[in-house]
PDB file of C-alpha atoms in Angstrom:
ATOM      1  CA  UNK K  18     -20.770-138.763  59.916  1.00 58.00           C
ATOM      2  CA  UNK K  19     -19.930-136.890  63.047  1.00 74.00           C
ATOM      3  CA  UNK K  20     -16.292-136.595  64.535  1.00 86.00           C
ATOM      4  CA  UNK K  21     -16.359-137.260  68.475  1.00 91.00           C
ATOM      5  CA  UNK K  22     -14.088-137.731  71.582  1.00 95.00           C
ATOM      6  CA  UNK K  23     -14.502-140.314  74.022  1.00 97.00           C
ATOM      7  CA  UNK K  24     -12.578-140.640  77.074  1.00 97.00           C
ATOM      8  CA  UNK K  25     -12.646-143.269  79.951  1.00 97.00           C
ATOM      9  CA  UNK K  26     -10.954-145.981  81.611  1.00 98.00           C
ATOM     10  CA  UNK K  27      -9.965-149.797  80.939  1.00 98.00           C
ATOM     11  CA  UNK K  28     -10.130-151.782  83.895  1.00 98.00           C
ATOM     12  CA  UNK K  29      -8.917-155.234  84.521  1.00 97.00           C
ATOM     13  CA  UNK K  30      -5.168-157.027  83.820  1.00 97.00           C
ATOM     14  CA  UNK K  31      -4.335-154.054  81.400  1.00 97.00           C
ATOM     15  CA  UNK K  32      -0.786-153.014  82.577  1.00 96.00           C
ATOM     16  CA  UNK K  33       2.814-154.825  81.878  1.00 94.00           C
ATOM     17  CA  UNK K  34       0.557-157.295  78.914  1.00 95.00           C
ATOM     18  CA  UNK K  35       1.446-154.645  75.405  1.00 95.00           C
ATOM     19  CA  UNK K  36      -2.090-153.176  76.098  1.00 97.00           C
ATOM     20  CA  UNK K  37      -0.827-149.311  75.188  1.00 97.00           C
ATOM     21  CA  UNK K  38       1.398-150.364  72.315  1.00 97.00           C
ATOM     22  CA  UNK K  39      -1.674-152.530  70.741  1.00 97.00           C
ATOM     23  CA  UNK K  40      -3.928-149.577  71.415  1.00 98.00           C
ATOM     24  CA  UNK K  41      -1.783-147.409  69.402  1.00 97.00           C
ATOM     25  CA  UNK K  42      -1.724-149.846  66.642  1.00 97.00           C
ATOM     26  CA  UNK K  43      -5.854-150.899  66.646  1.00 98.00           C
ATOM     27  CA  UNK K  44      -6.055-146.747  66.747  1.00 98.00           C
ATOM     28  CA  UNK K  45      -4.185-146.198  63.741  1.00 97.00           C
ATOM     29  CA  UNK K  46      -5.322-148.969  61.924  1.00 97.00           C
ATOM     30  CA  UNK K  47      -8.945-147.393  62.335  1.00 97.00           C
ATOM     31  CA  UNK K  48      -7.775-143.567  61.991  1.00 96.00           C
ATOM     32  CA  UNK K  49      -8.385-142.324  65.294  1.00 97.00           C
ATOM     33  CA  UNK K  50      -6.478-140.204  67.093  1.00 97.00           C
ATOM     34  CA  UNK K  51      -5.729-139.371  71.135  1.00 97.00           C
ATOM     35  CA  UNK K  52      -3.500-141.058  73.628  1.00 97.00           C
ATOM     36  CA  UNK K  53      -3.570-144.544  75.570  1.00 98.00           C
ATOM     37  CA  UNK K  54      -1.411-144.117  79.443  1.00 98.00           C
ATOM     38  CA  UNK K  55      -1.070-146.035  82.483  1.00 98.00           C
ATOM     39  CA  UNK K  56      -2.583-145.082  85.709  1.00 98.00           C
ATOM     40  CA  UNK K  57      -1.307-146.101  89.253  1.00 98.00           C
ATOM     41  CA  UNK K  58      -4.303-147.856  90.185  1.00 97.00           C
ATOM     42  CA  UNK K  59      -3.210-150.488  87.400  1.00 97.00           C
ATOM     43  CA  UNK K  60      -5.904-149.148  85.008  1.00 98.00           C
ATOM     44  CA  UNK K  61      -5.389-147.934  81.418  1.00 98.00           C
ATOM     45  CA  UNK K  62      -6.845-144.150  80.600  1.00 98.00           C
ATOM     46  CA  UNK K  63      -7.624-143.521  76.478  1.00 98.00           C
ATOM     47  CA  UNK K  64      -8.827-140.232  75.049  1.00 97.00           C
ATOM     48  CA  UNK K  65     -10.602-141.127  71.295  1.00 97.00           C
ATOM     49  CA  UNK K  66     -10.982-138.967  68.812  1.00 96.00           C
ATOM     50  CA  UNK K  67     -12.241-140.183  65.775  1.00 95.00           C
ATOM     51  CA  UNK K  68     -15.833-140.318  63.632  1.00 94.00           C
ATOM     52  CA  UNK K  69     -18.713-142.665  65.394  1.00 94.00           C
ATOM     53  CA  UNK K  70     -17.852-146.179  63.334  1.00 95.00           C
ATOM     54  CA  UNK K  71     -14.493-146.159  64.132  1.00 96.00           C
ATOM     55  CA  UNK K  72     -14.987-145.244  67.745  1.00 96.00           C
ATOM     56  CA  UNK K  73     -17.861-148.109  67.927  1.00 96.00           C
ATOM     57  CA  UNK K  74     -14.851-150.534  66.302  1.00 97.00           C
ATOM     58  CA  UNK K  75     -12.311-149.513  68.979  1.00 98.00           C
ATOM     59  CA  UNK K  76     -14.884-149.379  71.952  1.00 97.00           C
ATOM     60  CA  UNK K  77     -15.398-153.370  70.925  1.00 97.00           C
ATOM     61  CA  UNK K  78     -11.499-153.635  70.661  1.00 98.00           C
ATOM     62  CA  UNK K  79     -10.944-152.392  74.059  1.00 98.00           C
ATOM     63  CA  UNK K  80     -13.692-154.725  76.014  1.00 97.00           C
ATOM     64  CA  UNK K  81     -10.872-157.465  75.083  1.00 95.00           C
ATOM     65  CA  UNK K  82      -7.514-155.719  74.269  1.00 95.00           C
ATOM     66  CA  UNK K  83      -4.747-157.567  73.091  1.00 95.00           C
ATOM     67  CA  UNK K  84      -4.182-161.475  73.513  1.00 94.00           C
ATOM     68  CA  UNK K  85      -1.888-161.257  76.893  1.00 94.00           C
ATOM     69  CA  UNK K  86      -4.772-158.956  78.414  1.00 96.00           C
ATOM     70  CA  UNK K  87      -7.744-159.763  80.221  1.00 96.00           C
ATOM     71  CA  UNK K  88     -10.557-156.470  80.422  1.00 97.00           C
ATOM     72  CA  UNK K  89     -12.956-156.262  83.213  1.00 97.00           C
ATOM     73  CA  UNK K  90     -14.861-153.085  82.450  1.00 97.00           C
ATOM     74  CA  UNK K  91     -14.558-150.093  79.777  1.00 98.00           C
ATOM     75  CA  UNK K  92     -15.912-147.035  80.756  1.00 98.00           C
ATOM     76  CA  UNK K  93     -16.424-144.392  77.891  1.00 98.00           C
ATOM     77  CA  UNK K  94     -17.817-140.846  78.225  1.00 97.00           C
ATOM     78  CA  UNK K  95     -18.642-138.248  75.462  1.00 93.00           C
ATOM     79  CA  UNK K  96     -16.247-135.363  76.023  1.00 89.00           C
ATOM     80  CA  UNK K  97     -15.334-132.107  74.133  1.00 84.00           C
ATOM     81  CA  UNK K  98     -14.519-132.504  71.013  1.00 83.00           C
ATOM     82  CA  UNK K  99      -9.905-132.632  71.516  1.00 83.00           C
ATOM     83  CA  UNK K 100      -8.066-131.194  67.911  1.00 83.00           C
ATOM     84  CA  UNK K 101      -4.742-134.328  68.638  1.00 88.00           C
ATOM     85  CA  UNK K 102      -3.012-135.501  65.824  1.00 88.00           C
ATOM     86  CA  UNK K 103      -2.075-139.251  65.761  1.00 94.00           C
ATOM     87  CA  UNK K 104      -2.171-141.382  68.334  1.00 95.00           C
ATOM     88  CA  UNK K 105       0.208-141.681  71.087  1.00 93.00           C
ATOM     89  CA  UNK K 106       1.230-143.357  74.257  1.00 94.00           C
ATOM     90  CA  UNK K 107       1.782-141.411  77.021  1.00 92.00           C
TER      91      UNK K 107
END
């Protein structure tokens, strides 16, 4: 298996609905690490470090977040490979 980092955007009624504190929980539930934050344009940014299954497992995640939340798009790009430990919300 290869270890990879993803980073991108969730779009969509992501902010004030728990969307960072369940992305910190589906991330360590599946091992991966990086960091979930809010952006002003009411977007949610995620860097994803992890090996490909578990990244494929949190990529379907995000497309519907947590229960309160309702995703429009999820936009994901291949990026350097990013040494973080754990997951955290910035």
């Amino acid at each position: 298996m290869s270890s990879l980092s993803l980073q991108g955007y969730v779009r969509g009624q992501v902010q004030g609905v728990g969307f960072r504190q369940a992305t910190v929980r589906q991330a360590n539930k599946l091992g991966i690490s990086g960091w979930v934050r809010n952006l002003p344009d009411g977007s949610v940014e995620v860097m994803l470090c992890g090996e490909e299954p578990a990244l494929e497992a949190m990529t379907a995640w995000l497309r519907t977040g947590p229960d309160a939340a309702s995703v429009d798009a999820v936009e994901l790009t291949g990026c350097a490979w990013q040494e973080i430990a754990g997951f955290v919300q910035l």
